[in-house]
Amino acid sequence: MKILITADTYPPQINGAARFTERLAEGLARRGHDVHVAAPSLTGRPSRQVVRGVTLHHVRSFRYPLYERFRLGAPWRGAALPLVDELQPDVVHIQAHFTVGRAFAAAASHRGIPVVGTNHVMIDNIFDHLPVPRLARGWVSRTVWRDIGRVYGQASVVTTPTPRAVDLLTEATGLQALAVSCGIDAAPFKDASRRWAAASQAPDHVPTALFVGRLDPEKRVDELLRAFAQLPASLPARLEIIGHGSCRPELDAIAKELQVGSRVVFRGVVTDEELVEAYGRADVFCMPGVAELQSIVTLEAMAAGRPVVAADAMALPHLVEPGRNGWLYTPGDVEELAGHLATLLGDRALRRRMGRESEVIVARHTLEATLERFEEIYDEVTHGRIVRLRPAA
Protein backbone atom coordinates (compact mmCIF):
# COMPACT_ATOMS: atom_id res chain seq x y z
CA MET A 1 0.00 0.00 0.00
CA LYS A 2 0.92 3.63 -0.32
CA ILE A 3 0.58 5.05 3.19
CA LEU A 4 0.75 8.71 4.16
CA ILE A 5 1.43 9.23 7.87
CA THR A 6 1.07 12.74 9.25
CA ALA A 7 2.65 13.95 12.47
CA ASP A 8 2.80 17.27 14.27
CA THR A 9 6.08 16.15 15.85
CA TYR A 10 8.73 13.86 14.35
CA PRO A 11 12.42 13.10 14.98
CA PRO A 12 14.84 14.69 15.58
CA GLN A 13 12.24 16.04 18.00
CA ILE A 14 12.16 13.82 21.07
CA ASN A 15 8.91 12.62 22.61
CA GLY A 16 6.86 9.44 22.68
CA ALA A 17 4.57 10.33 19.78
CA ALA A 18 7.51 11.26 17.54
CA ARG A 19 9.39 8.06 18.32
CA PHE A 20 6.31 5.91 17.75
CA THR A 21 5.59 7.58 14.41
CA GLU A 22 9.17 7.03 13.24
CA ARG A 23 9.13 3.35 14.22
CA LEU A 24 5.73 2.84 12.59
CA ALA A 25 6.83 4.49 9.34
CA GLU A 26 10.18 2.71 9.10
CA GLY A 27 8.67 -0.62 10.14
CA LEU A 28 5.99 -0.41 7.46
CA ALA A 29 8.63 0.54 4.87
CA ARG A 30 10.69 -2.53 5.82
CA ARG A 31 7.59 -4.63 5.21
CA GLY A 32 7.39 -3.40 1.61
CA HIS A 33 4.95 -0.50 1.77
CA ASP A 34 5.46 2.86 0.06
CA VAL A 35 5.52 5.07 3.16
CA HIS A 36 5.42 8.86 3.25
CA VAL A 37 5.47 11.09 6.34
CA ALA A 38 4.28 14.70 6.42
CA ALA A 39 5.58 16.68 9.40
CA PRO A 40 6.42 20.32 10.17
CA SER A 41 9.74 21.53 8.82
CA LEU A 42 12.20 22.34 11.59
CA THR A 43 13.47 25.30 9.57
CA GLY A 44 10.08 26.54 8.43
CA ARG A 45 10.85 25.89 4.77
CA PRO A 46 9.35 22.90 2.94
CA SER A 47 11.71 20.14 1.86
CA ARG A 48 11.77 16.45 0.98
CA GLN A 49 14.18 13.63 1.73
CA VAL A 50 14.30 9.84 1.97
CA VAL A 51 15.43 8.42 5.33
CA ARG A 52 15.69 4.65 5.90
CA GLY A 53 13.14 3.89 3.20
CA VAL A 54 10.62 6.56 4.26
CA THR A 55 9.96 9.67 2.19
CA LEU A 56 9.78 12.63 4.58
CA HIS A 57 7.80 15.67 3.46
CA HIS A 58 8.75 18.60 5.67
CA VAL A 59 5.79 20.95 5.27
CA ARG A 60 5.98 24.71 5.75
CA SER A 61 5.84 25.55 9.45
CA PHE A 62 5.88 28.38 11.94
CA ARG A 63 7.48 28.71 15.35
CA TYR A 64 5.25 28.25 18.39
CA PRO A 65 6.47 30.98 20.78
CA LEU A 66 5.47 29.19 23.99
CA TYR A 67 7.36 25.96 23.25
CA GLU A 68 10.53 26.28 21.21
CA ARG A 69 10.73 22.58 20.28
CA PHE A 70 7.27 22.54 18.68
CA ARG A 71 6.48 23.82 15.17
CA LEU A 72 3.06 24.56 13.74
CA GLY A 73 1.98 23.64 10.22
CA ALA A 74 -0.88 25.24 8.34
CA PRO A 75 -4.14 23.78 9.73
CA TRP A 76 -6.40 24.30 6.74
CA ARG A 77 -7.39 21.73 4.12
CA GLY A 78 -5.94 23.68 1.20
CA ALA A 79 -2.42 23.41 2.63
CA ALA A 80 -2.56 19.60 2.53
CA LEU A 81 -4.45 19.01 -0.73
CA PRO A 82 -1.48 19.45 -3.12
CA LEU A 83 0.52 16.69 -1.43
CA VAL A 84 -2.51 14.43 -1.10
CA ASP A 85 -3.27 14.91 -4.80
CA GLU A 86 0.36 14.28 -5.75
CA LEU A 87 0.73 11.09 -3.71
CA GLN A 88 -2.83 9.73 -3.98
CA PRO A 89 -2.26 7.46 -0.97
CA ASP A 90 -4.40 4.45 -0.20
CA VAL A 91 -4.79 5.60 3.40
CA VAL A 92 -3.87 8.62 5.53
CA HIS A 93 -2.88 7.93 9.14
CA ILE A 94 -2.90 11.01 11.37
CA GLN A 95 -1.02 11.07 14.69
CA ALA A 96 -2.47 14.25 16.20
CA HIS A 97 -5.32 16.72 15.84
CA PHE A 98 -3.25 19.91 16.08
CA THR A 99 -2.32 21.46 12.73
CA VAL A 100 -0.77 19.00 10.26
CA GLY A 101 -3.07 16.15 11.27
CA ARG A 102 -6.10 18.43 11.07
CA ALA A 103 -5.22 19.65 7.58
CA PHE A 104 -4.51 16.20 6.15
CA ALA A 105 -7.58 14.59 7.74
CA ALA A 106 -9.75 17.22 6.06
CA ALA A 107 -7.93 16.89 2.72
CA ALA A 108 -8.15 13.09 2.71
CA SER A 109 -11.83 13.13 3.63
CA HIS A 110 -12.45 15.69 0.87
CA ARG A 111 -10.84 13.34 -1.67
CA GLY A 112 -12.59 10.23 -0.36
CA ILE A 113 -9.39 8.67 1.01
CA PRO A 114 -9.87 6.66 4.21
CA VAL A 115 -8.39 8.13 7.37
CA VAL A 116 -7.00 6.26 10.39
CA GLY A 117 -6.27 8.30 13.51
CA THR A 118 -4.07 7.55 16.51
CA ASN A 119 -4.45 9.74 19.57
CA HIS A 120 -1.37 10.41 21.70
CA VAL A 121 -2.76 13.48 23.46
CA MET A 122 -3.25 13.92 27.18
CA ILE A 123 -4.73 17.29 28.08
CA ASP A 124 -2.40 17.59 31.09
CA ASN A 125 0.54 17.65 28.68
CA ILE A 126 -1.02 20.53 26.74
CA PHE A 127 -1.51 22.65 29.85
CA ASP A 128 2.22 22.59 30.48
CA HIS A 129 2.71 24.64 27.33
CA LEU A 130 -0.39 26.87 27.35
CA PRO A 131 -0.84 29.86 29.68
CA VAL A 132 -4.22 28.69 31.02
CA PRO A 133 -5.30 29.83 34.52
CA ARG A 134 -6.29 26.92 36.75
CA LEU A 135 -9.86 28.19 37.07
CA ALA A 136 -10.27 27.99 33.29
CA ARG A 137 -8.73 24.56 32.79
CA GLY A 138 -11.99 22.64 33.03
CA TRP A 139 -13.58 24.69 30.25
CA VAL A 140 -10.43 24.57 28.13
CA SER A 141 -10.16 20.80 28.62
CA ARG A 142 -13.73 20.26 27.42
CA THR A 143 -13.10 22.55 24.44
CA VAL A 144 -9.93 20.69 23.44
CA TRP A 145 -11.65 17.30 23.71
CA ARG A 146 -14.52 18.53 21.52
CA ASP A 147 -11.95 19.64 18.97
CA ILE A 148 -10.21 16.25 19.12
CA GLY A 149 -13.62 14.63 18.56
CA ARG A 150 -14.26 16.76 15.46
CA VAL A 151 -10.88 15.98 13.87
CA TYR A 152 -10.84 12.26 14.70
CA GLY A 153 -14.51 12.00 13.81
CA GLN A 154 -13.35 12.04 10.17
CA ALA A 155 -11.45 8.78 10.68
CA SER A 156 -12.81 5.36 9.84
CA VAL A 157 -10.81 3.90 12.73
CA VAL A 158 -9.33 5.60 15.77
CA THR A 159 -6.66 3.91 17.88
CA THR A 160 -4.83 4.80 21.07
CA PRO A 161 -2.14 2.78 22.85
CA THR A 162 -3.93 1.24 25.86
CA PRO A 163 -7.40 0.27 27.13
CA ARG A 164 -7.18 3.09 29.70
CA ALA A 165 -6.48 5.57 26.91
CA VAL A 166 -9.47 4.18 24.99
CA ASP A 167 -11.70 4.77 28.01
CA LEU A 168 -10.42 8.33 28.38
CA LEU A 169 -10.98 9.15 24.71
CA THR A 170 -14.47 7.61 24.62
CA GLU A 171 -15.55 9.32 27.83
CA ALA A 172 -14.35 12.70 26.59
CA THR A 173 -15.43 12.57 22.92
CA GLY A 174 -17.92 9.73 22.47
CA LEU A 175 -15.66 8.20 19.78
CA GLN A 176 -15.18 4.45 19.63
CA ALA A 177 -11.52 3.43 19.54
CA LEU A 178 -9.23 0.41 19.43
CA ALA A 179 -6.30 -0.20 21.78
CA VAL A 180 -3.14 -0.82 19.74
CA SER A 181 0.14 -0.82 21.64
CA CYS A 182 2.93 1.42 20.38
CA GLY A 183 5.14 -1.66 20.49
CA ILE A 184 8.93 -1.85 20.65
CA ASP A 185 11.79 -3.89 19.23
CA ALA A 186 13.11 -5.49 22.41
CA ALA A 187 16.32 -6.97 20.95
CA PRO A 188 18.69 -3.98 21.41
CA PHE A 189 17.66 -3.53 25.04
CA LYS A 190 18.10 -7.20 25.87
CA ASP A 191 21.55 -7.13 24.26
CA ALA A 192 22.58 -4.13 26.36
CA SER A 193 21.33 -5.84 29.50
CA ARG A 194 23.47 -8.90 28.77
CA ARG A 195 26.55 -6.75 28.12
CA TRP A 196 26.22 -5.05 31.50
CA ALA A 197 25.31 -8.18 33.47
CA ALA A 198 28.84 -8.82 34.76
CA ALA A 199 29.32 -5.22 35.93
CA SER A 200 26.09 -5.34 37.91
CA GLN A 201 27.33 -8.41 39.81
CA ALA A 202 30.63 -6.82 40.89
CA PRO A 203 31.06 -6.45 44.68
CA ASP A 204 31.61 -2.68 44.40
CA HIS A 205 28.62 -2.10 42.12
CA VAL A 206 26.51 0.92 43.14
CA PRO A 207 22.87 0.30 42.18
CA THR A 208 21.42 2.90 39.85
CA ALA A 209 17.89 4.18 39.35
CA LEU A 210 17.06 5.61 35.92
CA PHE A 211 14.50 8.08 34.55
CA VAL A 212 14.08 8.80 30.84
CA GLY A 213 11.72 11.43 29.46
CA ARG A 214 10.93 15.10 29.01
CA LEU A 215 11.79 17.23 32.02
CA ASP A 216 8.39 18.91 32.03
CA PRO A 217 5.92 19.34 34.91
CA GLU A 218 3.67 16.33 34.25
CA LYS A 219 6.67 13.97 34.53
CA ARG A 220 6.99 14.79 38.27
CA VAL A 221 10.77 14.28 38.28
CA ASP A 222 10.94 16.53 41.35
CA GLU A 223 9.15 13.76 43.29
CA LEU A 224 11.80 11.29 42.19
CA LEU A 225 14.58 13.58 43.40
CA ARG A 226 12.90 14.09 46.77
CA ALA A 227 12.34 10.34 47.14
CA PHE A 228 15.96 9.62 46.22
CA ALA A 229 17.08 12.05 48.93
CA GLN A 230 15.09 10.03 51.49
CA LEU A 231 16.92 6.76 50.82
CA PRO A 232 18.72 5.39 53.88
CA ALA A 233 22.24 6.73 54.33
CA SER A 234 23.43 3.12 54.55
CA LEU A 235 22.24 2.44 50.98
CA PRO A 236 24.72 3.56 48.30
CA ALA A 237 22.82 4.47 45.14
CA ARG A 238 22.93 6.68 42.06
CA LEU A 239 20.21 8.37 40.03
CA GLU A 240 20.57 8.94 36.31
CA ILE A 241 18.20 11.32 34.53
CA ILE A 242 18.04 11.41 30.73
CA GLY A 243 16.07 14.04 28.84
CA HIS A 244 15.57 17.78 28.61
CA GLY A 245 12.70 20.18 29.18
CA SER A 246 11.41 23.30 30.84
CA CYS A 247 12.00 22.03 34.40
CA ARG A 248 15.73 21.35 34.08
CA PRO A 249 16.90 24.50 35.95
CA GLU A 250 14.39 23.84 38.75
CA LEU A 251 15.50 20.20 39.04
CA ASP A 252 19.16 21.21 39.23
CA ALA A 253 18.26 23.56 42.09
CA ILE A 254 16.30 20.85 43.92
CA ALA A 255 19.19 18.39 43.66
CA LYS A 256 21.55 20.98 45.19
CA GLU A 257 19.05 21.90 47.88
CA LEU A 258 18.63 18.23 48.86
CA GLN A 259 22.42 17.74 48.79
CA VAL A 260 22.23 14.80 46.38
CA GLY A 261 23.94 16.52 43.47
CA SER A 262 27.02 14.30 43.73
CA ARG A 263 24.89 11.17 43.29
CA VAL A 264 22.54 12.49 40.58
CA VAL A 265 23.63 12.70 36.94
CA PHE A 266 21.66 14.78 34.44
CA ARG A 267 22.67 13.48 31.03
CA GLY A 268 20.43 15.67 28.89
CA VAL A 269 19.76 14.48 25.34
CA VAL A 270 21.59 11.30 24.35
CA THR A 271 21.92 9.27 21.17
CA ASP A 272 19.90 6.12 20.61
CA GLU A 273 22.98 4.03 21.32
CA GLU A 274 23.69 5.88 24.57
CA LEU A 275 20.06 5.44 25.61
CA VAL A 276 20.22 1.68 25.10
CA GLU A 277 23.43 1.55 27.16
CA ALA A 278 21.75 3.54 29.94
CA TYR A 279 18.99 0.96 30.24
CA GLY A 280 21.63 -1.75 30.30
CA ARG A 281 23.63 -0.31 33.21
CA ALA A 282 20.55 0.73 35.26
CA ASP A 283 19.18 -1.48 38.03
CA VAL A 284 15.74 0.06 38.52
CA PHE A 285 13.60 2.22 36.25
CA CYS A 286 11.31 4.88 37.67
CA MET A 287 8.45 6.63 35.87
CA PRO A 288 6.74 9.21 38.12
CA GLY A 289 4.75 10.78 35.26
CA VAL A 290 0.99 11.12 35.70
CA ALA A 291 -0.04 11.64 32.07
CA GLU A 292 1.25 8.53 30.27
CA LEU A 293 -1.03 7.05 27.61
CA GLN A 294 1.43 4.14 27.46
CA SER A 295 5.07 5.17 28.16
CA ILE A 296 7.43 3.84 25.51
CA VAL A 297 10.44 4.40 27.78
CA THR A 298 8.90 2.15 30.42
CA LEU A 299 8.44 -0.55 27.77
CA GLU A 300 12.10 -0.14 26.79
CA ALA A 301 13.26 -0.49 30.39
CA MET A 302 11.15 -3.62 30.78
CA ALA A 303 12.65 -5.04 27.58
CA ALA A 304 16.06 -4.53 29.20
CA GLY A 305 14.87 -6.70 32.10
CA ARG A 306 14.50 -3.89 34.62
CA PRO A 307 12.00 -3.74 37.48
CA VAL A 308 9.85 -0.59 37.43
CA VAL A 309 8.57 1.78 40.09
CA ALA A 310 5.83 3.93 38.57
CA ALA A 311 3.04 6.30 39.48
CA ASP A 312 -0.35 4.67 39.87
CA ALA A 313 -1.79 6.90 37.16
CA MET A 314 -3.26 6.69 33.67
CA ALA A 315 -1.91 3.72 31.68
CA LEU A 316 1.11 2.79 33.82
CA PRO A 317 -0.86 0.11 35.75
CA HIS A 318 -1.16 -1.73 32.40
CA LEU A 319 2.63 -2.22 32.52
CA VAL A 320 3.48 -2.56 36.20
CA GLU A 321 1.98 -5.42 38.21
CA PRO A 322 2.73 -4.67 41.88
CA GLY A 323 4.84 -7.35 43.49
CA ARG A 324 5.52 -9.02 40.15
CA ASN A 325 7.69 -6.72 38.03
CA GLY A 326 7.83 -3.69 40.31
CA TRP A 327 5.63 -1.38 42.34
CA LEU A 328 3.09 1.38 41.86
CA TYR A 329 2.95 4.35 44.21
CA THR A 330 0.37 7.04 44.85
CA PRO A 331 1.34 10.19 42.89
CA GLY A 332 2.64 12.79 45.29
CA ASP A 333 3.49 10.29 48.03
CA VAL A 334 7.25 10.77 48.11
CA GLU A 335 7.73 8.51 51.13
CA GLU A 336 5.97 5.61 49.39
CA LEU A 337 8.12 6.12 46.29
CA ALA A 338 11.27 6.24 48.43
CA GLY A 339 10.28 3.00 50.17
CA HIS A 340 9.82 1.12 46.91
CA LEU A 341 13.11 2.43 45.54
CA ALA A 342 14.93 1.45 48.72
CA THR A 343 13.49 -2.06 48.62
CA LEU A 344 14.64 -2.68 45.07
CA LEU A 345 17.96 -0.86 45.18
CA GLY A 346 18.87 -2.82 48.29
CA ASP A 347 17.93 -6.29 47.07
CA ARG A 348 19.81 -7.66 44.06
CA ALA A 349 17.91 -10.96 43.97
CA LEU A 350 14.56 -9.18 44.00
CA ARG A 351 15.67 -6.91 41.15
CA ARG A 352 16.65 -9.93 39.06
CA ARG A 353 13.37 -11.74 39.73
CA MET A 354 11.20 -8.72 38.96
CA GLY A 355 13.32 -7.86 35.94
CA ARG A 356 12.66 -11.29 34.43
CA GLU A 357 8.94 -10.69 34.93
CA SER A 358 9.23 -7.35 33.12
CA GLU A 359 10.59 -9.21 30.09
CA VAL A 360 7.64 -11.60 30.18
CA ILE A 361 5.10 -8.76 30.36
CA VAL A 362 6.72 -6.65 27.63
CA ALA A 363 6.59 -9.60 25.22
CA ARG A 364 2.94 -8.64 24.64
CA HIS A 365 4.11 -5.36 23.09
CA THR A 366 6.27 -6.32 20.11
CA LEU A 367 6.69 -3.83 17.29
CA GLU A 368 5.96 -6.56 14.73
CA ALA A 369 2.57 -7.23 16.32
CA THR A 370 1.82 -3.50 16.18
CA LEU A 371 2.80 -3.28 12.51
CA GLU A 372 0.67 -6.30 11.65
CA ARG A 373 -2.31 -4.79 13.46
CA PHE A 374 -2.06 -1.52 11.57
CA GLU A 375 -1.69 -3.39 8.28
CA GLU A 376 -4.94 -5.18 9.10
CA ILE A 377 -6.65 -1.87 9.88
CA TYR A 378 -5.38 -0.25 6.67
CA ASP A 379 -6.57 -3.25 4.66
CA GLU A 380 -10.01 -3.10 6.25
CA VAL A 381 -10.57 0.61 5.66
CA THR A 382 -9.19 0.62 2.11
CA HIS A 383 -11.49 -2.24 1.14
CA GLY A 384 -14.52 -0.64 2.73
CA ARG A 385 -14.95 -3.23 5.45
CA ILE A 386 -14.90 -0.41 7.99
CA VAL A 387 -16.57 2.78 6.84
CA ARG A 388 -16.53 4.54 10.20
CA LEU A 389 -16.78 3.39 13.77
CA ARG A 390 -19.89 4.92 15.30
CA PRO A 391 -19.66 7.23 18.32
CA ALA A 392 -20.49 5.62 21.63
CA ALA A 393 -24.13 5.92 22.66
mmCIF file of C-alpha atoms in Angstrom, residues 192 195 270-278 281:
data_model
loop_
_atom_site.group_PDB
_atom_site.id
_atom_site.type_symbol
_atom_site.label_atom_id
_atom_site.label_comp_id
_atom_site.label_asym_id
_atom_site.label_seq_id
_atom_site.Cartn_x
_atom_site.Cartn_y
_atom_site.Cartn_z
ATOM 1 C CA ALA A 192 22.585 -4.126 26.361
ATOM 2 C CA ARG A 195 26.554 -6.751 28.119
ATOM 3 C CA VAL A 270 21.590 11.299 24.352
ATOM 4 C CA THR A 271 21.922 9.271 21.173
ATOM 5 C CA ASP A 272 19.896 6.118 20.610
ATOM 6 C CA GLU A 273 22.983 4.029 21.316
ATOM 7 C CA GLU A 274 23.685 5.879 24.567
ATOM 8 C CA LEU A 275 20.060 5.440 25.614
ATOM 9 C CA VAL A 276 20.221 1.681 25.105
ATOM 10 C CA GLU A 277 23.427 1.553 27.159
ATOM 11 C CA ALA A 278 21.745 3.543 29.943
ATOM 12 C CA ARG A 281 23.626 -0.308 33.207
#
